[in-house]
PDB file of C-alpha atoms in Angstrom:
ATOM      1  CA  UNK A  22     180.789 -65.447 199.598  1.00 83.00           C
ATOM      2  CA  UNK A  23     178.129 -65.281 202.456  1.00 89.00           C
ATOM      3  CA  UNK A  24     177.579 -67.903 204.775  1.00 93.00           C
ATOM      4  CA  UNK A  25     175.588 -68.187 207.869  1.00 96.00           C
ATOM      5  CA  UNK A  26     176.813 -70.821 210.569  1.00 96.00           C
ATOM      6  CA  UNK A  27     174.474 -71.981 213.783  1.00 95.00           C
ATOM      7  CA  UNK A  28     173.996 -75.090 215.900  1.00 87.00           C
ATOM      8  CA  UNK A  29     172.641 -77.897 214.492  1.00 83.00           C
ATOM      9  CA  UNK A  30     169.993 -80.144 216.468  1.00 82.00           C
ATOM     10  CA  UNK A  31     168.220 -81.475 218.321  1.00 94.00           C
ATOM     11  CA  UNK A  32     169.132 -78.908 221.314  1.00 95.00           C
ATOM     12  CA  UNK A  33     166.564 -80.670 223.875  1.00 96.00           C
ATOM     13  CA  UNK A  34     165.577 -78.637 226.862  1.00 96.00           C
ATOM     14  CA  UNK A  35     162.963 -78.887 229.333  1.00 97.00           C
ATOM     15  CA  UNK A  36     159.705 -76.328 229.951  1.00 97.00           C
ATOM     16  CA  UNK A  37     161.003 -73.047 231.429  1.00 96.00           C
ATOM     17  CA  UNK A  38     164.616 -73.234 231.108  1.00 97.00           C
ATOM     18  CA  UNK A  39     166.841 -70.479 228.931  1.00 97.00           C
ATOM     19  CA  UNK A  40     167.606 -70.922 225.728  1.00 97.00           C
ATOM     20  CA  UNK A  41     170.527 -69.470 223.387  1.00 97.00           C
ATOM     21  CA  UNK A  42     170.817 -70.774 219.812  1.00 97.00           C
ATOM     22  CA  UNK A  43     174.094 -69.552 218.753  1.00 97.00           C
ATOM     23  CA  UNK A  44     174.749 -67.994 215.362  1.00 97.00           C
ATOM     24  CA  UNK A  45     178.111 -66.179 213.868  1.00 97.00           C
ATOM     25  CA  UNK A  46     177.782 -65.047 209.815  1.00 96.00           C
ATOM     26  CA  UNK A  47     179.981 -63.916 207.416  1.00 95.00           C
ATOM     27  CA  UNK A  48     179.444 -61.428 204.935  1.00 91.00           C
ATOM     28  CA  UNK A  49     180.937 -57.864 203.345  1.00 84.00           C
ATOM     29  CA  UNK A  50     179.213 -54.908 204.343  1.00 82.00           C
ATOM     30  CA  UNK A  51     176.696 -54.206 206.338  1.00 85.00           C
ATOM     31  CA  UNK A  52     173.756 -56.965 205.934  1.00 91.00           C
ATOM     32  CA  UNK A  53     170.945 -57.816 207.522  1.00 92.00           C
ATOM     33  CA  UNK A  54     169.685 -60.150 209.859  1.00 94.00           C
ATOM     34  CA  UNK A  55     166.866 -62.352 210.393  1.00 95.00           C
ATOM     35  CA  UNK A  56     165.706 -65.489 212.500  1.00 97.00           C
ATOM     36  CA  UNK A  57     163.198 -67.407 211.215  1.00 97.00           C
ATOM     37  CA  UNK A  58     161.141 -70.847 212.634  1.00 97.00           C
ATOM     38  CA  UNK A  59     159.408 -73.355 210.809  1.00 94.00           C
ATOM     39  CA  UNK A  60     156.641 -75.181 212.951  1.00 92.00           C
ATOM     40  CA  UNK A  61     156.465 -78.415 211.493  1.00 87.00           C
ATOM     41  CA  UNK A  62     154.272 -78.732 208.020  1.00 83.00           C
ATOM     42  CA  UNK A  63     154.520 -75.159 207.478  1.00 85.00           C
ATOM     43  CA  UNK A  64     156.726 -72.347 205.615  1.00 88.00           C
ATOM     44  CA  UNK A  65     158.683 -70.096 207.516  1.00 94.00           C
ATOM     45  CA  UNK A  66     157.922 -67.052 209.538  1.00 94.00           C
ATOM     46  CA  UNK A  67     159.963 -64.266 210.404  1.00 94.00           C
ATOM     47  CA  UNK A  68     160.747 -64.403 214.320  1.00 97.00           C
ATOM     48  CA  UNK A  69     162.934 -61.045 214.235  1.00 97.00           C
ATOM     49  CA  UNK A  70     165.443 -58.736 212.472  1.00 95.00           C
ATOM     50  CA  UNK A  71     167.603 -56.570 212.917  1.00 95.00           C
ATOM     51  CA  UNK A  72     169.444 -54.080 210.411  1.00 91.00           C
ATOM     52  CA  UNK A  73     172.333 -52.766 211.999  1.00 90.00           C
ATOM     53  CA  UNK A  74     175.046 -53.225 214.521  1.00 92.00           C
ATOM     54  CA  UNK A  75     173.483 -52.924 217.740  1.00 95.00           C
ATOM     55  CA  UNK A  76     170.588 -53.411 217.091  1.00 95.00           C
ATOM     56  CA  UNK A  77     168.062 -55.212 219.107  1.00 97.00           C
ATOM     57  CA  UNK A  78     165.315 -57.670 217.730  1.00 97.00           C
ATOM     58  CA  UNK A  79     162.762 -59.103 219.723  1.00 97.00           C
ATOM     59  CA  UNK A  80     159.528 -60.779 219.296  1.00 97.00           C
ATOM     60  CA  UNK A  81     157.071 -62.965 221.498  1.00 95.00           C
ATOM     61  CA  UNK A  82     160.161 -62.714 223.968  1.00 97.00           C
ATOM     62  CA  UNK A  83     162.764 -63.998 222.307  1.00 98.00           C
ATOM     63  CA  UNK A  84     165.847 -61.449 221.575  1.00 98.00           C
ATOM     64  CA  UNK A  85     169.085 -61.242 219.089  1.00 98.00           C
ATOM     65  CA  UNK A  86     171.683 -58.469 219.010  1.00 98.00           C
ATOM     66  CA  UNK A  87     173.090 -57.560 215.948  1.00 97.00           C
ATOM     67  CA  UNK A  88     177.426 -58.010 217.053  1.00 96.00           C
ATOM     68  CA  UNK A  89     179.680 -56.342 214.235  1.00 93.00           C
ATOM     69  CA  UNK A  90     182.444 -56.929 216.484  1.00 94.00           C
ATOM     70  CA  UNK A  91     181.889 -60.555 216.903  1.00 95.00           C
ATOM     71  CA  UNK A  92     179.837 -61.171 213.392  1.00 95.00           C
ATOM     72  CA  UNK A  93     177.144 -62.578 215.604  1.00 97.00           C
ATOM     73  CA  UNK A  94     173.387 -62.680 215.969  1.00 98.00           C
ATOM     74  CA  UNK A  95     172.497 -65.274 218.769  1.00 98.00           C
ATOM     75  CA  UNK A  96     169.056 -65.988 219.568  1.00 98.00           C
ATOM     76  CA  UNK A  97     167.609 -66.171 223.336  1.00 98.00           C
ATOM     77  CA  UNK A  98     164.598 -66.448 225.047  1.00 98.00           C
ATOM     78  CA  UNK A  99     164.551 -66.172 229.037  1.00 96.00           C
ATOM     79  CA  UNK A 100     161.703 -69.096 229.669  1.00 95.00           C
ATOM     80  CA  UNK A 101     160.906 -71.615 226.518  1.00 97.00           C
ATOM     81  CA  UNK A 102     157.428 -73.575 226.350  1.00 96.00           C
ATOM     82  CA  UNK A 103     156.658 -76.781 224.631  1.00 96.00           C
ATOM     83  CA  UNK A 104     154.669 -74.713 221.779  1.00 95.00           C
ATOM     84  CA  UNK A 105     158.212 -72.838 221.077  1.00 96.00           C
ATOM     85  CA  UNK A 106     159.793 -76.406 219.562  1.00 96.00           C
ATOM     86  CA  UNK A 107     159.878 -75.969 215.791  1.00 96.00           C
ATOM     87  CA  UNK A 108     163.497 -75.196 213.321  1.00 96.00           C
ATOM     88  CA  UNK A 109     164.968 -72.549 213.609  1.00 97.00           C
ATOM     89  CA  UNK A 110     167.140 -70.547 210.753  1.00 97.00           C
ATOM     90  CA  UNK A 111     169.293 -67.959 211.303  1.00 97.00           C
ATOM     91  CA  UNK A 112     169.376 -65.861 207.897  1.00 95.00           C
ATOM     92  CA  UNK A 113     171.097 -62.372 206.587  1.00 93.00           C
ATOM     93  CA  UNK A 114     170.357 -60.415 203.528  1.00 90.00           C
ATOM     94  CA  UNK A 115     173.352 -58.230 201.502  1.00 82.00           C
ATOM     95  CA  UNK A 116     171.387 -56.171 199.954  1.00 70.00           C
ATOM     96  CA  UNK A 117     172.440 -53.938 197.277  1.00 64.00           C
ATOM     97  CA  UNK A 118     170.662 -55.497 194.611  1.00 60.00           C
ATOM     98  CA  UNK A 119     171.219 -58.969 195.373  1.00 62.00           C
ATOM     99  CA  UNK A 120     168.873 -60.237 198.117  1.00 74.00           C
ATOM    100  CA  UNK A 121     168.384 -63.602 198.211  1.00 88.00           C
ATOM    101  CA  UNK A 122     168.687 -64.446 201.516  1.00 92.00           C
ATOM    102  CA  UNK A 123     171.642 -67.054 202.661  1.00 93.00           C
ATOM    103  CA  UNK A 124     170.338 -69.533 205.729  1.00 95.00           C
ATOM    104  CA  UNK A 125     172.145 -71.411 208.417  1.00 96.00           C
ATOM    105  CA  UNK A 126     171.289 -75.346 208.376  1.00 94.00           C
ATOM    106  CA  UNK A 127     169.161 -74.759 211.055  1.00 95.00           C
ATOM    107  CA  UNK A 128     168.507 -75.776 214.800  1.00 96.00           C
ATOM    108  CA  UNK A 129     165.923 -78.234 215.572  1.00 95.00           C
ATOM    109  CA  UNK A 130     164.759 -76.946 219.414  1.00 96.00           C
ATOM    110  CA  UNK A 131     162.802 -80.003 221.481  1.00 96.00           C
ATOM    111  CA  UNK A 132     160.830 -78.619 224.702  1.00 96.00           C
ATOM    112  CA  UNK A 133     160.017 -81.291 226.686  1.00 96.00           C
ATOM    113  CA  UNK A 134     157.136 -80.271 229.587  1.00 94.00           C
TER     114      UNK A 134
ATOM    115  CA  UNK B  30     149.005 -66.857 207.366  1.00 82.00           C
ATOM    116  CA  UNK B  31     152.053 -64.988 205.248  1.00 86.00           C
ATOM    117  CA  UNK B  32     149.268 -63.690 202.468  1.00 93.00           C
ATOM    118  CA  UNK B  33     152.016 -65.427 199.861  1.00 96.00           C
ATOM    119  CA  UNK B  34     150.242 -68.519 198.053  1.00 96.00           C
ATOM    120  CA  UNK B  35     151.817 -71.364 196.126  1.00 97.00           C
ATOM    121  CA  UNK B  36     150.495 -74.171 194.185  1.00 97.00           C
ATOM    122  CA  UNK B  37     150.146 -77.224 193.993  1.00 97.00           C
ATOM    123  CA  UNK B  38     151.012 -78.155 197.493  1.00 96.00           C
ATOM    124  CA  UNK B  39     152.456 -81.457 196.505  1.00 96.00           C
ATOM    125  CA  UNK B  40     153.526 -82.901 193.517  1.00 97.00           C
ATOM    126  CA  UNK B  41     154.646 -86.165 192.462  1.00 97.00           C
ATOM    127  CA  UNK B  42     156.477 -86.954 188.876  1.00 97.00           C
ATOM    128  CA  UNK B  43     158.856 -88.996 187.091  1.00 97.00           C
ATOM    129  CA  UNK B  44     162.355 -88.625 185.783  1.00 97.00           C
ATOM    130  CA  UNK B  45     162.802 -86.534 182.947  1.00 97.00           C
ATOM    131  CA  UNK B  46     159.446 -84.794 183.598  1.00 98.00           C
ATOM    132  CA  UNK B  47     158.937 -81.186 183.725  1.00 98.00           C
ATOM    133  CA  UNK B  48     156.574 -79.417 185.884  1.00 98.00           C
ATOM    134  CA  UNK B  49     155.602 -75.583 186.976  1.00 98.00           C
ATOM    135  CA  UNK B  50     155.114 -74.599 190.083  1.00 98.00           C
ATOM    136  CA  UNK B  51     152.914 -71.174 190.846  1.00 98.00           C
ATOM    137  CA  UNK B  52     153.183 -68.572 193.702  1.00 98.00           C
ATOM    138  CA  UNK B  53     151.173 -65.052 194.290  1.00 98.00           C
ATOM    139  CA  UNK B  54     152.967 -62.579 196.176  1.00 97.00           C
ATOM    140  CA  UNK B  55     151.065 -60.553 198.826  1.00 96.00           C
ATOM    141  CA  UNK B  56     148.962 -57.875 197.756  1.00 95.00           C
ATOM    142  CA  UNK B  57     151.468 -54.816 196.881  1.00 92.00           C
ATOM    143  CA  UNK B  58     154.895 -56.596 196.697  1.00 94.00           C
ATOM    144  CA  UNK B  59     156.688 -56.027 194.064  1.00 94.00           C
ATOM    145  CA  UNK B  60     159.724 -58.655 194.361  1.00 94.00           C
ATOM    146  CA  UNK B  61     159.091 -62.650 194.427  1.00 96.00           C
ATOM    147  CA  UNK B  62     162.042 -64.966 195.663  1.00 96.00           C
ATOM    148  CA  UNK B  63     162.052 -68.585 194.943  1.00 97.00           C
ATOM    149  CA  UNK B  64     164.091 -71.357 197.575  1.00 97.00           C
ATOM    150  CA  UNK B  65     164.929 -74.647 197.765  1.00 97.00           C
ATOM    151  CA  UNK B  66     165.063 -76.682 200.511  1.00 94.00           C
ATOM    152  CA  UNK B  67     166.298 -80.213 201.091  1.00 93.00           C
ATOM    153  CA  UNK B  68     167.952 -82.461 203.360  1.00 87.00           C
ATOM    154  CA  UNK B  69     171.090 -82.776 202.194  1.00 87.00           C
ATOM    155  CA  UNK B  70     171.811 -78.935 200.602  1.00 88.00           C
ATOM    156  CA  UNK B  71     169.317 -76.849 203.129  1.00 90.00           C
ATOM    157  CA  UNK B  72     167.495 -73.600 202.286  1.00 93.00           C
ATOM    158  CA  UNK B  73     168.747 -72.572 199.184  1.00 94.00           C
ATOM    159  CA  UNK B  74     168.374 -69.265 196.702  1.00 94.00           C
ATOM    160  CA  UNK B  75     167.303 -69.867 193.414  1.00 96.00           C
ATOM    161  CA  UNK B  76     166.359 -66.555 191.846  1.00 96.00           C
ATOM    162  CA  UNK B  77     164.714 -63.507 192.651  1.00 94.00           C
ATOM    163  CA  UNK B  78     161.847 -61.655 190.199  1.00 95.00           C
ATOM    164  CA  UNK B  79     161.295 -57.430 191.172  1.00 93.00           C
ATOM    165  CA  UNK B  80     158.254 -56.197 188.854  1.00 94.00           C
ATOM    166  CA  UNK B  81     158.708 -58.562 186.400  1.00 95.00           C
ATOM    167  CA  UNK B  82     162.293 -58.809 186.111  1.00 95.00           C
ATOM    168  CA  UNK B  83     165.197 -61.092 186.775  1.00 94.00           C
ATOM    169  CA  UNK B  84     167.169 -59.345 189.612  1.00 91.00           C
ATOM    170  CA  UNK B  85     169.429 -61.542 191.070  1.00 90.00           C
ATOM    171  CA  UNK B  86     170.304 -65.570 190.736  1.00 92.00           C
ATOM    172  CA  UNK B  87     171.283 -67.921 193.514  1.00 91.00           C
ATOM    173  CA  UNK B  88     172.126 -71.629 193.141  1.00 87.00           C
ATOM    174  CA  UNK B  89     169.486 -72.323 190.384  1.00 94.00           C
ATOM    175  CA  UNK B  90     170.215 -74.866 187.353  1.00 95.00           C
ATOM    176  CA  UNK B  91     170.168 -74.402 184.137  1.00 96.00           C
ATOM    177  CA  UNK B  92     167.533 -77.018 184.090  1.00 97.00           C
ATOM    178  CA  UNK B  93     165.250 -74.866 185.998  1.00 97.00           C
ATOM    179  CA  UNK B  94     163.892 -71.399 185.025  1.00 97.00           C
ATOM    180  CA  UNK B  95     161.650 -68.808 186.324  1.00 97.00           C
ATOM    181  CA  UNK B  96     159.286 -65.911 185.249  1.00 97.00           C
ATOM    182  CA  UNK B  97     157.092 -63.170 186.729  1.00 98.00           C
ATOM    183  CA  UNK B  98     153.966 -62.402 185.110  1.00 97.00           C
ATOM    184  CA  UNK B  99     152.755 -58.974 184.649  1.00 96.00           C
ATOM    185  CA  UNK B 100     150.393 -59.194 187.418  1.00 95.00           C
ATOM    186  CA  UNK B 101     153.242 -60.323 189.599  1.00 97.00           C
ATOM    187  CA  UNK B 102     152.361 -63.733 190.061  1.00 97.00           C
ATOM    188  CA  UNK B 103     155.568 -66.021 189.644  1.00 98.00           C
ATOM    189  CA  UNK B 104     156.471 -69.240 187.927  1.00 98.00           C
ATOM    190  CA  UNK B 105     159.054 -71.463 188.616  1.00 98.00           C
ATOM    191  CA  UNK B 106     159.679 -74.281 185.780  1.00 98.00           C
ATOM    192  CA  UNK B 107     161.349 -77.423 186.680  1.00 98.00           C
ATOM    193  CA  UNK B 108     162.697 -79.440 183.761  1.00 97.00           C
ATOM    194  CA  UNK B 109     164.628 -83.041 183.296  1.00 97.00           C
ATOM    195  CA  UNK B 110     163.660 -83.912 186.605  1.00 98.00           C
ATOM    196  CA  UNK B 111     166.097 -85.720 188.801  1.00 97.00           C
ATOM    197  CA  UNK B 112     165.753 -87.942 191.825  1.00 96.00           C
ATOM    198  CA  UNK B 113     167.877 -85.106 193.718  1.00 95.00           C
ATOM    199  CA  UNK B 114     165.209 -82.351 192.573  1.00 97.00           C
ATOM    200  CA  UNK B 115     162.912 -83.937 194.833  1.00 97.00           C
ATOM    201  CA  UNK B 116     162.575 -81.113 197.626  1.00 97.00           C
ATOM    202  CA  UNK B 117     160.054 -78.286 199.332  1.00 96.00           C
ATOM    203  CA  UNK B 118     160.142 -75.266 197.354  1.00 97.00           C
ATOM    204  CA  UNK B 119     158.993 -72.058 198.659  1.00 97.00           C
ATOM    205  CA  UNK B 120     157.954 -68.446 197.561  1.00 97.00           C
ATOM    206  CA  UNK B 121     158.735 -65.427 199.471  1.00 96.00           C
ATOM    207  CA  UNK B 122     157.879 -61.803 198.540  1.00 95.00           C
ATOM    208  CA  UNK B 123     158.485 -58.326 199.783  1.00 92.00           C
ATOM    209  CA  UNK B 124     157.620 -54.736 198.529  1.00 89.00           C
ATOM    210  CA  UNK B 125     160.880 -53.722 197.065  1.00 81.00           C
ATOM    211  CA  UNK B 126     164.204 -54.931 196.621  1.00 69.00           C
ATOM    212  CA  UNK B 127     166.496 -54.110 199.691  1.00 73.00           C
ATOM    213  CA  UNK B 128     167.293 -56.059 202.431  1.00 69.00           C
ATOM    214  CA  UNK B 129     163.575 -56.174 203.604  1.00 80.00           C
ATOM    215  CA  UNK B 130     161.168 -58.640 205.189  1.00 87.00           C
ATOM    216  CA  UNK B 131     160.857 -62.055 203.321  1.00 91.00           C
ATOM    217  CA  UNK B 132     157.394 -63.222 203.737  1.00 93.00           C
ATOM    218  CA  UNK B 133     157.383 -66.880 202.504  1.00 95.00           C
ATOM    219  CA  UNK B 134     154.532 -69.490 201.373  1.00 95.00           C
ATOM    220  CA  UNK B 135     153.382 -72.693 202.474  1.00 94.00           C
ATOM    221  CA  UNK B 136     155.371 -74.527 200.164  1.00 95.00           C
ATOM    222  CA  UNK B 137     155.734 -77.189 197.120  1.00 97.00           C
ATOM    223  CA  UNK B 138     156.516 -80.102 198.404  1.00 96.00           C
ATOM    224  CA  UNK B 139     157.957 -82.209 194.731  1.00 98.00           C
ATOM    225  CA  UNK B 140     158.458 -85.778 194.971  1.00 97.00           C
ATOM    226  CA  UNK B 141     160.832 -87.601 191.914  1.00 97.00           C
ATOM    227  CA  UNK B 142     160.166 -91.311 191.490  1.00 96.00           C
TER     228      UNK B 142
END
């Protein structure tokens, strides 16, 4: 079946350094892929997707590529703040019918000013 | 705010209870998705409603069922409650049924004493 494997947490890092949350999936086909975050108390919002290989998502500067070669979909932004901590889930739909979508545990991100 | 909306916010029961929890997609969607998520299992499928039909199941048990109404609202029913059931459950929607955008509610957060 599907799965969907990232860091866990807490990945601590301090005001204006890089960040990569690393995520690897496995899947038939060609699905899709999401990150989401979850600011404490709250649902979850889509960060950005990406539908096929090579594919570039970005949003509110962070970035994933979609890597068939590598099954891959890590998630980077070049200069975190303290308003970016919150979980983050790593997430791919199969489509064809069936698209529930199958999460990673999730990465608990700490910025610390 | 996602435009999804699910009620109650909170809920706390007993053992062996039953309760129903109630989510409105966003205005147009046709397909409603219903997740679990807890500490020990993570963000979960359940089951997924397009236009009023059953379209694909995830992890769900048989204790729990779900329904969409004709005006697309959803309903997910909870039954025999369990300690373990206690958990945030969320509602997503999207317009269709392929590999799109997951827009997810606030939540139902259910508490079993």
């Amino acid at each position: 079946g599907n799965s969907v494997t990232q860091m866990e947490g807490p990945v601590t890092l301090s005001e204006e350094a890089f960040l990569t949350i690393n995520c690897t999936y496995t899947a038939t086909g060609y699905p899709s892929l999401f990150w989401y975050v979850q600011y404490p108390g709250e649902g979850l919002q889509l960060l950005l997707k990406a539908t096929k290989a090579d594919d570039k998502g970005s949003n509110k500067g962070f970035e994933a590529t979609y890597r068939k070669e590598t099954t891959s979909f890590h998630l980077e932004k070049g200069s975190v703040q303290v308003s970016d901590s919150a979980v983050y889930f790593c997430a791919l739909s199969q489509g064809g019918g069936a698209d529930g979508l199958t999460f990673g545990k999730g990465t608990h991100l700490i910025i610390q000013p | 705010d996602s435009g999804v909306t699910q009620t109650p916010k909170h809920l706390i029961t007993a053992t062996g209870q039953r309760v129903t929890l109630r989510c409105s997609p966003r205005s147009g969607d046709l397909s409603v998705y219903w997740y679990q998520q807890s500490l020990d299992q993570g963000l979960q499928f359940l089951i997924q409603y397009y236009n009023g039909e059953e379209r694909a199941k995830g992890n769900i048990l048989e204790r729990f069922s779900a329904q969409q109404f004709p005006d697309l609202h959803s309903e997910l029913n909870l039954s025999s409650l369990e300690l373990g059931d206690s958990a945030l459950y969320f509602c997503a929607s999207s317009p269709g049924t392929s590999q799109e955008t997951q827009y997810f509610g606030p939540g139902t957060r259910l508490l079993v004493l």
